[in-house]
mmCIF file of C-alpha atoms in Angstrom:
data_model
loop_
_atom_site.group_PDB
_atom_site.id
_atom_site.type_symbol
_atom_site.label_atom_id
_atom_site.label_comp_id
_atom_site.label_asym_id
_atom_site.label_seq_id
_atom_site.Cartn_x
_atom_site.Cartn_y
_atom_site.Cartn_z
ATOM 1 C CA SER A 494 -0.142 -0.147 -0.474
ATOM 2 C CA GLU A 495 0.779 3.698 -1.133
ATOM 3 C CA GLN A 496 1.324 4.216 2.974
ATOM 4 C CA ARG A 497 3.029 1.675 4.069
ATOM 5 C CA ALA A 498 5.783 2.675 1.633
ATOM 6 C CA GLN A 499 5.233 5.968 2.892
ATOM 7 C CA PHE A 500 6.381 4.737 6.116
ATOM 8 C CA HIS A 501 8.948 2.349 4.920
ATOM 9 C CA GLN A 502 10.393 5.215 3.714
ATOM 10 C CA ALA A 503 10.334 7.251 6.273
ATOM 11 C CA LEU A 504 12.601 4.689 8.532
ATOM 12 C CA LEU A 505 14.833 3.989 5.663
ATOM 13 C CA GLU A 506 15.718 7.613 6.038
ATOM 14 C CA GLN A 507 15.955 6.864 9.698
ATOM 15 C CA VAL A 508 18.352 4.602 9.204
ATOM 16 C CA GLU A 509 20.220 5.978 7.393
ATOM 17 C CA GLN A 510 20.847 9.210 9.019
ATOM 18 C CA GLY A 511 20.025 8.158 12.561
ATOM 19 C CA GLY A 512 17.094 9.058 14.141
ATOM 20 C CA ALA A 513 14.591 8.165 16.937
ATOM 21 C CA GLY A 514 13.505 5.024 14.883
ATOM 22 C CA ALA A 515 17.020 3.931 14.365
ATOM 23 C CA ASP A 516 17.765 4.244 18.245
ATOM 24 C CA TYR A 517 14.937 1.790 18.530
ATOM 25 C CA LEU A 518 15.875 -0.635 16.199
ATOM 26 C CA LYS A 519 18.956 -0.815 17.333
ATOM 27 C CA SER A 520 17.969 -0.827 21.360
ATOM 28 C CA ARG A 521 15.729 -4.016 20.090
ATOM 29 C CA GLY A 522 18.399 -6.069 17.921
ATOM 30 C CA ILE A 523 16.068 -5.120 15.200
ATOM 31 C CA SER A 524 18.269 -5.429 11.519
ATOM 32 C CA ALA A 525 17.967 -3.464 9.168
ATOM 33 C CA ASP A 526 17.468 -6.397 6.591
ATOM 34 C CA THR A 527 14.602 -6.713 8.671
ATOM 35 C CA ALA A 528 13.773 -4.364 8.457
ATOM 36 C CA ARG A 529 13.264 -4.297 4.764
ATOM 37 C CA THR A 530 11.386 -7.876 4.816
ATOM 38 C CA TRP A 531 8.354 -6.489 7.439
ATOM 39 C CA GLN A 532 8.452 -3.308 5.654
ATOM 40 C CA LEU A 533 8.966 -1.253 9.229
ATOM 41 C CA GLY A 534 7.591 2.255 8.861
ATOM 42 C CA PHE A 535 8.414 5.090 11.611
ATOM 43 C CA ALA A 536 5.943 8.077 12.000
ATOM 44 C CA GLY A 537 5.147 9.999 14.686
ATOM 45 C CA GLY A 538 7.506 8.755 17.193
ATOM 46 C CA ARG A 539 5.884 5.085 16.850
ATOM 47 C CA LEU A 540 7.598 2.607 15.132
ATOM 48 C CA VAL A 541 5.020 1.535 12.644
ATOM 49 C CA ILE A 542 4.095 -2.083 11.594
ATOM 50 C CA PRO A 543 2.203 -3.290 9.010
ATOM 51 C CA LEU A 544 -0.475 -5.826 9.895
ATOM 52 C CA ASN A 545 -1.052 -7.974 6.652
ATOM 53 C CA ASP A 546 -3.561 -11.350 6.393
ATOM 54 C CA ALA A 547 -2.348 -14.089 5.399
ATOM 55 C CA ALA A 548 -1.773 -13.371 1.904
ATOM 56 C CA GLY A 549 0.175 -10.352 2.635
ATOM 57 C CA GLN A 550 -2.052 -8.096 2.203
ATOM 58 C CA THR A 551 -2.028 -4.833 4.905
ATOM 59 C CA VAL A 552 -5.111 -4.545 6.164
ATOM 60 C CA GLY A 553 -3.939 -1.548 9.071
ATOM 61 C CA PHE A 554 -0.888 -1.137 10.939
ATOM 62 C CA CYS A 555 0.294 -1.234 15.090
ATOM 63 C CA GLY A 556 2.279 1.944 16.187
ATOM 64 C CA ARG A 557 4.629 0.418 18.563
ATOM 65 C CA ALA A 558 5.916 4.039 21.136
ATOM 66 C CA THR A 559 9.547 4.185 20.902
ATOM 67 C CA GLY A 560 9.836 6.344 24.116
ATOM 68 C CA ASN A 561 7.264 6.532 27.140
ATOM 69 C CA GLN A 562 4.298 7.572 25.251
ATOM 70 C CA GLU A 563 1.541 7.021 25.644
ATOM 71 C CA PRO A 564 -0.606 3.891 24.628
ATOM 72 C CA LYS A 565 2.792 1.752 24.570
ATOM 73 C CA TYR A 566 1.250 -0.161 21.017
ATOM 74 C CA ARG A 567 -1.880 1.726 19.344
ATOM 75 C CA ASN A 568 -3.724 -0.377 16.508
ATOM 76 C CA SER A 569 -5.197 1.138 14.130
ATOM 77 C CA SER A 570 -8.859 1.436 13.880
ATOM 78 C CA CYS A 571 -10.849 -1.691 13.864
ATOM 79 C CA ASP A 572 -13.139 -1.264 10.040
ATOM 80 C CA LEU A 573 -14.043 -3.758 8.155
ATOM 81 C CA LEU A 574 -10.482 -4.962 6.267
ATOM 82 C CA PHE A 575 -8.844 -5.135 9.228
ATOM 83 C CA GLN A 576 -10.642 -7.138 11.958
ATOM 84 C CA ARG A 577 -8.389 -7.982 15.211
ATOM 85 C CA ASN A 578 -9.846 -11.072 16.059
ATOM 86 C CA GLY A 579 -9.602 -12.395 12.468
ATOM 87 C CA LEU A 580 -6.112 -11.554 12.149
ATOM 88 C CA VAL A 581 -2.902 -13.417 12.987
ATOM 89 C CA PHE A 582 0.608 -11.218 13.423
ATOM 90 C CA GLY A 583 2.997 -12.709 11.055
ATOM 91 C CA LEU A 584 1.458 -14.996 9.431
ATOM 92 C CA ASP A 585 1.677 -14.457 6.425
ATOM 93 C CA GLN A 586 5.681 -14.466 7.109
ATOM 94 C CA ALA A 587 6.249 -17.887 9.178
ATOM 95 C CA LYS A 588 3.062 -20.256 7.368
ATOM 96 C CA ALA A 589 5.740 -22.278 5.207
ATOM 97 C CA ALA A 590 7.129 -22.840 8.602
ATOM 98 C CA ILE A 591 4.096 -24.147 10.574
ATOM 99 C CA ARG A 592 3.049 -25.742 7.040
ATOM 100 C CA GLN A 593 6.516 -27.354 6.600
ATOM 101 C CA GLY A 594 6.749 -28.171 10.748
ATOM 102 C CA GLY A 595 3.730 -29.255 11.730
ATOM 103 C CA SER A 596 3.531 -25.562 15.412
ATOM 104 C CA ALA A 597 2.293 -22.487 15.829
ATOM 105 C CA LEU A 598 4.850 -20.662 18.616
ATOM 106 C CA LEU A 599 2.046 -18.155 18.996
ATOM 107 C CA VAL A 600 4.238 -14.835 21.207
ATOM 108 C CA GLU A 601 3.054 -11.686 22.641
ATOM 109 C CA GLY A 602 3.456 -8.458 20.513
ATOM 110 C CA PRO A 603 4.600 -8.414 17.145
ATOM 111 C CA LEU A 604 7.725 -7.280 17.633
ATOM 112 C CA ASP A 605 8.775 -10.346 19.492
ATOM 113 C CA VAL A 606 7.154 -12.157 16.502
ATOM 114 C CA ILE A 607 10.119 -9.642 14.352
ATOM 115 C CA GLN A 608 13.037 -10.744 16.538
ATOM 116 C CA LEU A 609 12.097 -14.242 16.713
ATOM 117 C CA HIS A 610 11.974 -14.668 13.276
ATOM 118 C CA GLN A 611 15.285 -12.601 12.488
ATOM 119 C CA ALA A 612 16.782 -14.881 15.738
ATOM 120 C CA GLY A 613 15.180 -18.145 12.717
ATOM 121 C CA PHE A 614 11.822 -18.956 14.694
ATOM 122 C CA THR A 615 10.212 -18.839 11.444
ATOM 123 C CA ASN A 616 6.495 -20.647 12.100
ATOM 124 C CA ALA A 617 6.220 -17.690 14.963
ATOM 125 C CA VAL A 618 2.997 -15.596 15.251
ATOM 126 C CA ALA A 619 0.767 -13.526 17.054
ATOM 127 C CA CYS A 620 -2.714 -12.760 18.183
ATOM 128 C CA LEU A 621 -2.437 -9.080 18.980
ATOM 129 C CA GLY A 622 -3.807 -9.046 22.082
ATOM 130 C CA THR A 623 -4.004 -11.211 25.095
ATOM 131 C CA SER A 624 -6.992 -13.520 24.111
ATOM 132 C CA VAL A 625 -7.602 -15.281 20.582
ATOM 133 C CA SER A 626 -10.584 -16.026 18.483
ATOM 134 C CA ALA A 627 -11.666 -19.377 16.956
ATOM 135 C CA LEU A 628 -11.250 -17.052 13.122
ATOM 136 C CA GLN A 629 -7.613 -17.184 14.558
ATOM 137 C CA LEU A 630 -7.081 -20.689 16.145
ATOM 138 C CA GLN A 631 -9.086 -21.553 12.736
ATOM 139 C CA LEU A 632 -6.916 -19.656 10.572
ATOM 140 C CA LEU A 633 -4.061 -21.118 12.257
ATOM 141 C CA GLN A 634 -5.984 -24.827 11.323
ATOM 142 C CA ARG A 635 -6.297 -24.008 7.721
ATOM 143 C CA HIS A 636 -2.648 -23.154 6.826
ATOM 144 C CA GLY A 637 -1.277 -26.518 8.585
ATOM 145 C CA THR A 638 -0.717 -25.476 12.740
ATOM 146 C CA LYS A 639 -1.511 -29.576 14.511
ATOM 147 C CA GLN A 640 0.334 -27.802 17.698
ATOM 148 C CA LEU A 641 0.409 -24.624 18.758
ATOM 149 C CA LEU A 642 3.503 -23.920 21.328
ATOM 150 C CA ILE A 643 1.982 -21.151 23.721
ATOM 151 C CA ALA A 644 4.698 -18.380 24.717
ATOM 152 C CA LEU A 645 4.109 -15.210 26.298
ATOM 153 C CA ASP A 646 5.797 -12.922 28.706
ATOM 154 C CA GLY A 647 7.274 -15.071 31.830
ATOM 155 C CA ASP A 648 5.759 -12.112 34.451
ATOM 156 C CA SER A 649 1.950 -12.552 36.139
ATOM 157 C CA ALA A 650 0.128 -11.110 33.470
ATOM 158 C CA GLY A 651 1.558 -13.608 30.822
ATOM 159 C CA GLN A 652 0.640 -16.433 32.875
ATOM 160 C CA ALA A 653 -2.314 -15.231 33.579
ATOM 161 C CA ALA A 654 -3.063 -14.948 30.420
ATOM 162 C CA THR A 655 -1.437 -18.201 28.918
ATOM 163 C CA GLU A 656 -4.078 -20.223 32.137
ATOM 164 C CA ARG A 657 -6.470 -18.176 30.867
ATOM 165 C CA LEU A 658 -5.753 -18.740 26.701
ATOM 166 C CA LEU A 659 -5.587 -22.965 27.317
ATOM 167 C CA ILE A 660 -9.092 -22.296 29.792
ATOM 168 C CA GLN A 661 -10.107 -21.162 25.921
ATOM 169 C CA LEU A 662 -8.482 -23.529 23.975
ATOM 170 C CA LEU A 663 -9.812 -26.557 26.067
ATOM 171 C CA PRO A 664 -12.881 -27.465 23.783
ATOM 172 C CA GLN A 665 -11.283 -26.674 20.808
ATOM 173 C CA LEU A 666 -8.356 -29.528 21.956
ATOM 174 C CA SER A 667 -11.006 -32.026 23.550
ATOM 175 C CA ALA A 668 -12.100 -31.922 20.026
ATOM 176 C CA GLY A 669 -9.395 -33.013 18.548
ATOM 177 C CA GLY A 670 -8.311 -29.809 16.219
ATOM 178 C CA LEU A 671 -5.160 -29.399 17.857
ATOM 179 C CA GLY A 672 -2.876 -30.224 20.398
ATOM 180 C CA VAL A 673 -1.215 -27.404 22.492
ATOM 181 C CA SER A 674 1.788 -26.834 25.281
ATOM 182 C CA VAL A 675 3.335 -23.953 26.883
ATOM 183 C CA VAL A 676 7.052 -22.781 26.465
ATOM 184 C CA PRO A 677 9.706 -20.349 27.701
ATOM 185 C CA LEU A 678 10.741 -17.670 25.558
ATOM 186 C CA PRO A 679 14.733 -18.433 24.442
ATOM 187 C CA GLN A 680 17.473 -17.255 26.289
ATOM 188 C CA GLY A 681 17.676 -13.531 26.130
ATOM 189 C CA GLN A 682 14.546 -13.108 24.306
ATOM 190 C CA ASP A 683 12.949 -10.344 26.394
ATOM 191 C CA ALA A 684 8.610 -10.697 25.130
ATOM 192 C CA ASP A 685 7.420 -7.008 25.203
ATOM 193 C CA GLY A 686 3.912 -6.880 26.020
#
């Protein structure tokens, strides 16, 4: 999309000339190559993360504050295109690895997904929020997920979210469609709520 290209260009300029966007990428250990792969952008003090559907079409954006602005994350408003409960972040990039290995690694935020992909965990996806909708589960299963690995933050909020998620997943699991396990995040991946 045109908007995505503008945001992306703004970030590439930051990377070349220095600036808050470039500093933030560096602080998160995200390389310029990774920023290109994910078409990351920059606007108004926020890192702009395109939200793509499984086919790779950008349907919305998520802005992550690079300083201490509130809210930390801001998603573009839900419209017909962007139904948050029907979008799995990173699925367009992860679907080949998921199909190949049969498992999807579910983490909390889009930046966690991007960092994990950069570290070689190319089956990582996120659900933008702490609950997973039936739609999102169907989407994951349609793309070959047989085993869902849940790696939410290790803090108490993350643990509570993991427990809620497991309770929520029980009906689907007992229907026999999906295995699930909780895994600690790989060392050095501090998830970024």
